[in-house]
């Protein structure tokens, strides 16, 4: 996901359309990828489809059904190499062969050992197969799926707001609304893109956030990400609004040895136990096992510190509000860095920057040199 512009434009218009269709499944396909497909015969689009939800038909099968007999001799444009294995649905490579498609143009290779091989099967069946010259936009669309497939953990995007002197709030233990309307709509975009949105129990107690995706007029959108509250010693108050608003599912992540408060159980939220022996990493592993491919964490300082120290942050988004909080305001990072100061300042590198109304937004990722030397 890019906040300010695309990774790179897709030059082929049919592949660009397939990529736009893939986005229709965003948020409901995990642990599967988002995939779109366009079938074109004689320059005319005869079928379109996208993968709508895990367990449902794949994009190619939906597009082939729409195309019917017109698929014979046609070209299928698909954002991801067609799968070659029987999972909850049969292989798409076979469906394309049966339909008599003569050419398949794919956005990117499927790296998963289980499902890859569709291109080889299609070629063996006499179908011409090509791949996009620049896979970057397709890789970007499925970054969280690729991450989940490779690590078993969600792609973690952490978002936090600070003043110009780097404070996450104006006073300890109080709610501070630092940023403006445009930054809030960016947050809505990030929530809509995520499978789950997580906060710590401390933030629930102090801010009482809804964590929902809302239209500019405040109306909740149809699709809502899973809302997750991470707790360790102190459990979130059962009176918090996210437990009672009836907008989307809520899960409370608790260490395995901690019994949830009865009042919390009575809210109907799902209680999920995680192995805390390696801190927040265990919580990430549990979310990955539950099929959460992309997690947005709206972190206060303690959760942010725990996530950074566990190297559990894949992307950090910082909103910078245009004011100064002064020395009485709480710090953003509350840990004690064990690192050599010369490498410490190379922990993250800025990959994007822009404005959201009167606020600045910077996007940071782990520095490749630091990752390589680990
Ligand atoms: N500026 C912003 O963008 C922003 C965003 C969110 C919140 N806030 C502000 O931040 C304040 C609350 O922040 P906070 O940092 O105190 O609360 P928090 O973000 O809710 O994080 C604290 C929670 O994380 C748990 N935790 C901490 N380290 C952990 C670990 N290693 N493993 C598992 N769980 C762990 C804590 O458990 P324990 O209780 O056991 O320590 C606690 O439940 C409020 O004032 C709120 O308004 C600001």
Coordinates of C-alpha atoms and ligand atoms in Angstrom, one line a residue:
X1 CA 0.0 0.0 0.0
X2 CA 1.3 3.4 -1.0
X3 CA -0.1 6.5 0.7
X4 CA 1.1 9.0 -1.8
X5 CA 0.9 7.7 -5.4
X6 CA 1.3 4.3 -7.0
X7 CA 4.4 2.0 -6.8
X8 CA 4.6 2.1 -10.6
X9 CA 1.9 2.3 -13.2
X10 CA 0.7 -0.9 -15.0
X11 CA 1.3 -0.3 -18.7
X12 CA -1.1 -3.0 -20.1
X13 CA -4.7 -1.7 -19.7
X14 CA -6.1 -5.2 -19.3
X15 CA -3.6 -6.1 -16.5
X16 CA -4.4 -2.7 -15.0
X17 CA -8.1 -3.5 -15.0
X18 CA -7.4 -7.0 -13.5
X19 CA -5.4 -5.3 -10.7
X20 CA -8.3 -2.9 -10.0
X21 CA -10.7 -5.9 -9.9
X22 CA -8.4 -7.7 -7.5
X23 CA -8.9 -4.8 -5.0
X24 CA -12.6 -5.7 -4.8
X25 CA -11.6 -8.6 -2.7
X26 CA -9.4 -6.6 -0.3
X27 CA -10.0 -7.5 3.3
X28 CA -12.0 -10.7 2.7
X29 CA -9.6 -13.0 0.9
X30 CA -7.0 -13.6 3.7
X31 CA -5.2 -15.9 4.1
X32 CA -5.5 -16.0 0.3
X33 CA -4.2 -13.3 -2.0
X34 CA -6.3 -10.7 -3.8
X35 CA -6.6 -11.7 -7.5
X36 CA -8.3 -10.2 -10.5
X37 CA -8.8 -11.6 -14.0
X38 CA -10.0 -10.1 -17.3
X39 CA -10.7 -12.3 -20.4
X40 CA -10.3 -10.6 -23.8
X41 CA -11.2 -12.0 -27.2
X42 CA -10.6 -10.0 -30.4
X43 CA -9.8 -6.9 -28.4
X44 CA -13.2 -7.1 -26.6
X45 CA -13.5 -7.9 -22.8
X46 CA -15.8 -11.0 -22.6
X47 CA -15.4 -11.8 -18.9
X48 CA -14.2 -10.3 -15.6
X49 CA -13.8 -11.7 -12.1
X50 CA -12.0 -11.4 -8.8
X51 CA -11.4 -13.6 -5.8
X52 CA -14.0 -12.4 -3.3
X53 CA -13.3 -14.6 -0.3
X54 CA -11.2 -17.5 0.9
X55 CA -12.9 -20.8 0.1
X56 CA -14.9 -19.1 -2.7
X57 CA -14.2 -19.4 -6.5
X58 CA -10.9 -17.9 -7.8
X59 CA -10.8 -14.9 -10.1
X60 CA -10.1 -17.0 -13.2
X61 CA -13.1 -19.2 -12.6
X62 CA -15.4 -16.3 -12.1
X63 CA -14.2 -14.6 -15.2
X64 CA -14.4 -17.8 -17.3
X65 CA -18.0 -18.3 -16.1
X66 CA -18.8 -14.7 -17.3
X67 CA -17.1 -15.3 -20.6
X68 CA -18.8 -18.7 -21.3
X69 CA -17.9 -20.0 -24.8
X70 CA -16.2 -16.7 -25.7
X71 CA -13.3 -17.9 -23.6
X72 CA -12.2 -20.2 -26.4
X73 CA -9.1 -18.7 -28.1
X74 CA -9.2 -15.8 -25.8
X75 CA -6.4 -14.2 -23.6
X76 CA -6.7 -14.3 -19.9
X77 CA -5.1 -11.4 -18.0
X78 CA -4.6 -12.4 -14.4
X79 CA -2.7 -10.5 -11.6
X80 CA -1.2 -13.7 -10.1
X81 CA 0.0 -16.9 -11.9
X82 CA -3.0 -19.3 -11.9
X83 CA -2.9 -21.9 -9.1
X84 CA -2.0 -25.5 -9.9
X85 CA -3.3 -27.3 -6.9
X86 CA -6.5 -28.5 -5.4
X87 CA -7.2 -26.7 -2.2
X88 CA -10.7 -25.7 -1.2
X89 CA -11.3 -25.2 -5.0
X90 CA -9.9 -27.1 -8.1
X91 CA -6.8 -25.8 -10.0
X92 CA -7.3 -22.7 -12.1
X93 CA -4.7 -24.0 -14.6
X94 CA -7.0 -26.9 -15.5
X95 CA -10.1 -24.6 -15.7
X96 CA -8.3 -22.3 -18.2
X97 CA -7.2 -25.3 -20.3
X98 CA -10.7 -26.8 -20.3
X99 CA -12.1 -23.4 -21.4
X100 CA -9.7 -23.3 -24.4
X101 CA -8.0 -20.1 -23.5
X102 CA -5.0 -19.7 -25.9
X103 CA -2.9 -17.1 -24.0
X104 CA -2.4 -16.1 -20.3
X105 CA -0.7 -12.9 -19.2
X106 CA 0.2 -12.9 -15.5
X107 CA 1.2 -10.0 -13.3
X108 CA 3.6 -12.0 -11.1
X109 CA 4.7 -15.6 -10.3
X110 CA 3.1 -17.5 -7.5
X111 CA 5.9 -18.1 -5.0
X112 CA 4.0 -20.5 -2.7
X113 CA 5.3 -24.0 -3.0
X114 CA 1.8 -25.5 -2.7
X115 CA 0.0 -23.6 -5.4
X116 CA 2.7 -22.6 -7.9
X117 CA 3.4 -24.3 -11.3
X118 CA 0.3 -23.1 -13.1
X119 CA 2.4 -21.5 -15.9
X120 CA 4.2 -24.8 -16.6
X121 CA 1.0 -26.7 -16.7
X122 CA -0.6 -24.2 -19.1
X123 CA 2.5 -24.2 -21.4
X124 CA 2.5 -28.0 -21.4
X125 CA -1.2 -27.8 -22.5
X126 CA -0.2 -25.6 -25.4
X127 CA -1.2 -22.2 -23.9
X128 CA 1.1 -19.2 -24.5
X129 CA 2.1 -17.8 -21.1
X130 CA 3.7 -14.4 -20.4
X131 CA 4.5 -12.4 -17.3
X132 CA 4.4 -8.6 -16.8
X133 CA 7.8 -6.9 -17.3
X134 CA 7.4 -5.0 -14.1
X135 CA 5.9 -7.2 -11.3
X136 CA 6.2 -4.3 -8.7
X137 CA 2.5 -3.2 -8.6
X138 CA 1.4 -6.8 -8.3
X139 CA 3.9 -7.6 -5.6
X140 CA 2.7 -4.5 -3.8
X141 CA -1.0 -5.5 -4.0
X142 CA -0.2 -8.8 -2.3
X143 CA 2.6 -7.7 0.0
X144 CA 0.7 -8.9 3.1
X145 CA -0.1 -12.3 1.6
X146 CA 3.5 -12.8 0.5
X147 CA 4.6 -11.9 4.0
X148 CA 2.1 -14.2 5.7
X149 CA 3.0 -17.0 3.3
X150 CA 6.8 -16.6 4.0
X151 CA 6.7 -15.9 7.8
X152 CA 3.3 -17.2 9.1
X153 CA 2.9 -13.7 10.6
X154 CA 0.9 -10.7 9.4
X155 CA 2.5 -7.7 7.7
X156 CA 2.4 -5.2 10.5
X157 CA 1.8 -1.5 9.8
X158 CA 2.1 0.6 12.9
X159 CA 0.5 4.1 12.9
X160 CA 1.2 6.7 15.5
X161 CA 0.8 10.5 15.8
X162 CA 3.3 12.9 17.3
X163 CA 3.8 16.6 17.9
X164 CA 6.7 18.3 16.2
X165 CA 8.8 17.7 19.3
X166 CA 8.0 14.0 19.0
X167 CA 5.4 13.5 21.8
X168 CA 2.5 11.1 21.3
X169 CA 0.2 13.2 23.4
X170 CA 0.0 16.4 25.4
X171 CA -0.2 14.8 28.9
X172 CA 0.4 11.3 30.4
X173 CA -2.8 9.1 30.5
X174 CA -5.0 11.5 28.6
X175 CA -6.5 11.5 25.2
X176 CA -5.0 14.0 22.8
X177 CA -6.4 14.5 19.3
X178 CA -3.3 15.6 17.5
X179 CA -4.1 15.5 13.8
X180 CA -6.8 16.8 11.5
X181 CA -9.5 15.6 9.2
X182 CA -7.3 14.6 6.3
X183 CA -5.1 12.5 8.5
X184 CA -8.2 10.8 9.8
X185 CA -9.3 9.9 6.3
X186 CA -5.8 8.4 5.7
X187 CA -6.4 6.3 8.8
X188 CA -9.7 5.1 7.4
X189 CA -7.9 4.1 4.2
X190 CA -5.4 2.1 6.2
X191 CA -8.1 0.4 8.3
X192 CA -10.1 -0.5 5.1
X193 CA -6.9 -2.0 3.7
X194 CA -6.2 -4.1 6.8
X195 CA -7.6 -7.5 7.8
X196 CA -7.4 -6.5 11.5
X197 CA -6.8 -3.3 13.5
X198 CA -5.1 -3.6 16.9
X199 CA -4.7 -1.3 19.9
X200 CA -3.4 -2.0 23.4
X201 CA -5.7 -2.3 26.4
X202 CA -4.3 1.0 27.7
X203 CA -5.5 2.9 24.7
X204 CA -9.0 1.3 25.0
X205 CA -9.2 2.5 28.6
X206 CA -8.1 6.0 27.8
X207 CA -9.3 6.8 24.3
X208 CA -12.2 4.4 24.0
X209 CA -11.7 4.1 20.2
X210 CA -14.2 2.6 17.8
X211 CA -11.6 1.3 15.3
X212 CA -14.2 1.1 12.6
X213 CA -14.0 2.1 8.9
X214 CA -16.4 5.0 8.4
X215 CA -17.4 7.1 5.4
X216 CA -16.7 10.9 5.6
X217 CA -20.3 11.4 7.0
X218 CA -19.6 9.0 9.8
X219 CA -21.6 6.0 8.4
X220 CA -19.8 2.7 9.0
X221 CA -18.7 0.9 5.8
X222 CA -20.1 -2.6 5.0
X223 CA -16.8 -4.3 5.4
X224 CA -15.1 -3.9 8.7
X225 CA -11.7 -5.3 9.7
X226 CA -11.4 -7.5 12.8
X227 CA -10.8 -5.2 15.8
X228 CA -8.2 -6.6 18.2
X229 CA -7.3 -5.5 21.7
X230 CA -3.9 -6.7 23.0
X231 CA -3.8 -7.1 26.8
X232 CA -1.1 -8.4 29.1
X233 CA -1.7 -7.6 32.8
X234 CA -4.5 -5.2 32.7
X235 CA -7.6 -6.1 30.7
X236 CA -9.6 -3.6 28.7
X237 CA -12.8 -2.2 30.3
X238 CA -15.8 -4.3 29.3
X239 CA -17.8 -1.0 29.0
X240 CA -15.6 0.2 26.1
X241 CA -17.7 1.2 23.1
X242 CA -16.1 -1.3 20.6
X243 CA -17.6 -4.2 22.6
X244 CA -21.1 -2.8 22.3
X245 CA -21.5 -0.9 19.0
X246 CA -22.3 -4.0 17.0
X247 CA -20.1 -2.9 14.1
X248 CA -17.8 -5.8 13.2
X249 CA -16.1 -8.5 15.2
X250 CA -13.8 -7.9 18.2
X251 CA -11.1 -10.2 19.6
X252 CA -9.2 -9.8 22.9
X253 CA -5.7 -11.2 22.8
X254 CA -4.6 -12.4 26.3
X255 CA -1.5 -14.4 27.4
X256 CA -2.3 -18.1 27.8
X257 CA -2.0 -18.0 31.6
X258 CA -4.4 -15.1 32.0
X259 CA -8.2 -15.9 32.4
X260 CA -10.4 -13.3 30.8
X261 CA -12.6 -11.2 33.1
X262 CA -16.1 -12.5 33.2
X263 CA -17.5 -9.1 32.2
X264 CA -15.3 -9.1 29.1
X265 CA -16.4 -12.6 28.1
X266 CA -20.1 -11.5 28.5
X267 CA -19.5 -8.8 25.8
X268 CA -19.4 -11.6 23.2
X269 CA -15.9 -10.6 22.0
X270 CA -13.7 -13.5 21.1
X271 CA -11.1 -14.3 23.7
X272 CA -7.9 -15.5 22.0
X273 CA -4.9 -16.9 24.0
X274 CA -1.4 -16.2 22.9
X275 CA 2.1 -17.5 23.9
X276 CA 3.7 -14.5 25.6
X277 CA 7.1 -16.2 26.1
X278 CA 8.5 -14.1 23.2
X279 CA 6.4 -11.0 23.9
X280 CA 4.3 -9.4 21.2
X281 CA 5.8 -11.8 18.6
X282 CA 3.6 -14.6 20.0
X283 CA 0.6 -12.4 19.5
X284 CA 1.6 -11.7 15.9
X285 CA 2.1 -15.5 15.3
X286 CA -1.4 -16.2 16.7
X287 CA -3.0 -13.6 14.5
X288 CA -1.2 -15.0 11.5
X289 CA -2.4 -18.5 12.3
X290 CA -6.0 -17.1 12.4
X291 CA -5.5 -15.8 8.8
X292 CA -4.7 -12.1 9.5
X293 CA -2.5 -11.1 6.6
X294 CA -2.3 -7.4 7.2
X295 CA -2.5 -5.8 10.7
X296 CA -2.8 -2.1 11.4
X297 CA -1.6 -1.3 14.9
X298 CA -2.7 2.1 16.3
X299 CA -0.1 2.2 18.9
X300 CA 0.4 4.2 22.1
X301 CA 4.0 4.5 23.4
X302 CA 4.2 1.2 25.4
X303 CA 2.8 -0.9 22.6
X304 CA 4.9 0.9 20.0
X305 CA 8.0 0.3 22.1
X306 CA 7.2 -3.4 22.6
X307 CA 6.6 -3.8 18.9
X308 CA 9.8 -2.0 17.9
X309 CA 11.9 -3.9 20.5
X310 CA 10.5 -7.2 19.2
X311 CA 11.3 -6.1 15.6
X312 CA 7.7 -6.8 14.8
X313 CA 7.2 -3.6 12.8
X314 CA 7.2 -4.0 9.0
X315 CA 6.1 -0.4 8.4
X316 CA 5.8 2.6 10.7
X317 CA 3.6 5.5 9.7
X318 CA 4.1 8.7 11.7
X319 CA 1.7 11.6 11.6
X320 CA 3.4 14.8 12.6
X321 CA 1.1 17.5 14.0
X322 CA 2.3 21.1 13.7
X323 CA 2.8 22.0 17.3
X324 CA 5.0 21.5 20.4
X325 CA 4.0 19.7 23.5
X326 CA 6.9 20.6 25.8
X327 CA 8.9 18.6 28.3
X328 CA 5.9 17.5 30.5
X329 CA 4.5 15.5 27.6
X330 CA 5.1 11.8 27.5
X331 CA 7.9 10.3 25.3
X332 CA 7.1 8.2 22.2
X333 CA 9.7 5.5 22.9
X334 CA 9.7 4.3 26.5
X335 CA 12.3 1.5 26.3
X336 CA 16.0 1.4 26.8
X337 CA 17.9 0.9 23.6
X338 CA 20.5 -1.8 23.8
X339 CA 22.0 -0.7 20.5
X340 CA 25.2 1.0 19.5
X341 CA 24.2 4.6 18.8
X342 CA 25.7 4.6 15.3
X343 CA 23.4 1.7 14.2
X344 CA 20.5 2.9 16.3
X345 CA 19.9 5.9 14.0
X346 CA 19.9 3.5 11.0
X347 CA 17.1 1.3 12.4
X348 CA 14.4 2.6 10.0
X349 CA 14.6 4.5 6.7
X350 CA 12.0 6.9 5.3
X351 CA 10.3 5.4 2.1
X352 CA 7.4 8.0 1.6
X353 CA 6.5 11.4 2.9
X354 CA 3.7 13.8 2.2
X355 CA 1.0 16.1 3.6
X356 CA -2.4 15.3 4.9
X357 CA -4.1 18.7 5.3
X358 CA -2.0 20.6 7.8
X359 CA -0.2 17.5 9.1
X360 CA 2.9 15.8 7.7
X361 CA 3.1 12.0 7.2
X362 CA 6.2 10.0 7.0
X363 CA 6.4 6.2 6.2
X364 CA 9.4 4.2 7.6
X365 CA 10.6 0.6 7.0
X366 CA 13.3 -1.4 8.6
X367 CA 16.7 -0.4 7.1
X368 CA 17.8 -3.1 4.6
X369 CA 21.4 -2.9 5.9
X370 CA 20.3 -3.6 9.5
X371 CA 18.1 -6.5 8.3
X372 CA 21.0 -8.0 6.3
X373 CA 23.5 -7.7 9.2
X374 CA 21.1 -9.3 11.8
Ligands
LIG1 N1 -0.3 9.4 19.5 C1 -0.9 8.3 19.1 O1 -1.0 8.0 17.9 C2 -1.6 7.4 20.1 C3 -2.1 6.2 19.7 C4 -2.7 5.3 20.6 C5 -2.7 5.7 21.9 N2 -2.2 6.9 22.3 C6 -2.1 7.4 23.7 O2 -1.3 6.5 24.3 C7 -1.7 6.3 25.7 C8 -1.8 4.9 25.9 O3 -0.7 4.3 25.4 P1 0.0 3.1 26.1 O4 1.3 2.9 25.5 O5 0.1 3.3 27.6 O6 -1.0 2.0 25.9 P2 -1.2 0.9 24.7 O7 -0.8 1.4 23.4 O8 -2.6 0.5 24.9 O9 -0.2 -0.2 25.1 C9 -0.2 -0.8 26.3 C10 -0.8 -2.2 26.3 O10 0.2 -3.0 25.6 C11 0.5 -4.1 26.5 N3 1.9 -4.5 26.3 C12 3.0 -3.7 26.4 N4 4.1 -4.4 26.2 C13 3.7 -5.6 25.9 C14 4.4 -6.8 25.5 N5 5.7 -6.9 25.4 N6 3.7 -7.9 25.3 C15 2.3 -7.9 25.4 N7 1.6 -6.8 25.7 C16 2.3 -5.7 25.9 C17 0.3 -3.5 27.8 O11 0.3 -4.6 28.8 P3 0.6 -4.2 30.3 O12 -0.6 -3.5 30.9 O13 0.9 -5.5 30.9 O14 1.9 -3.4 30.3 C18 -0.9 -2.8 27.6 O15 -2.1 -3.6 27.6 C19 -3.0 7.0 25.8 O16 -2.8 8.3 26.4 C20 -3.5 7.3 24.4 O17 -4.2 8.4 24.2 C21 -1.6 7.8 21.4

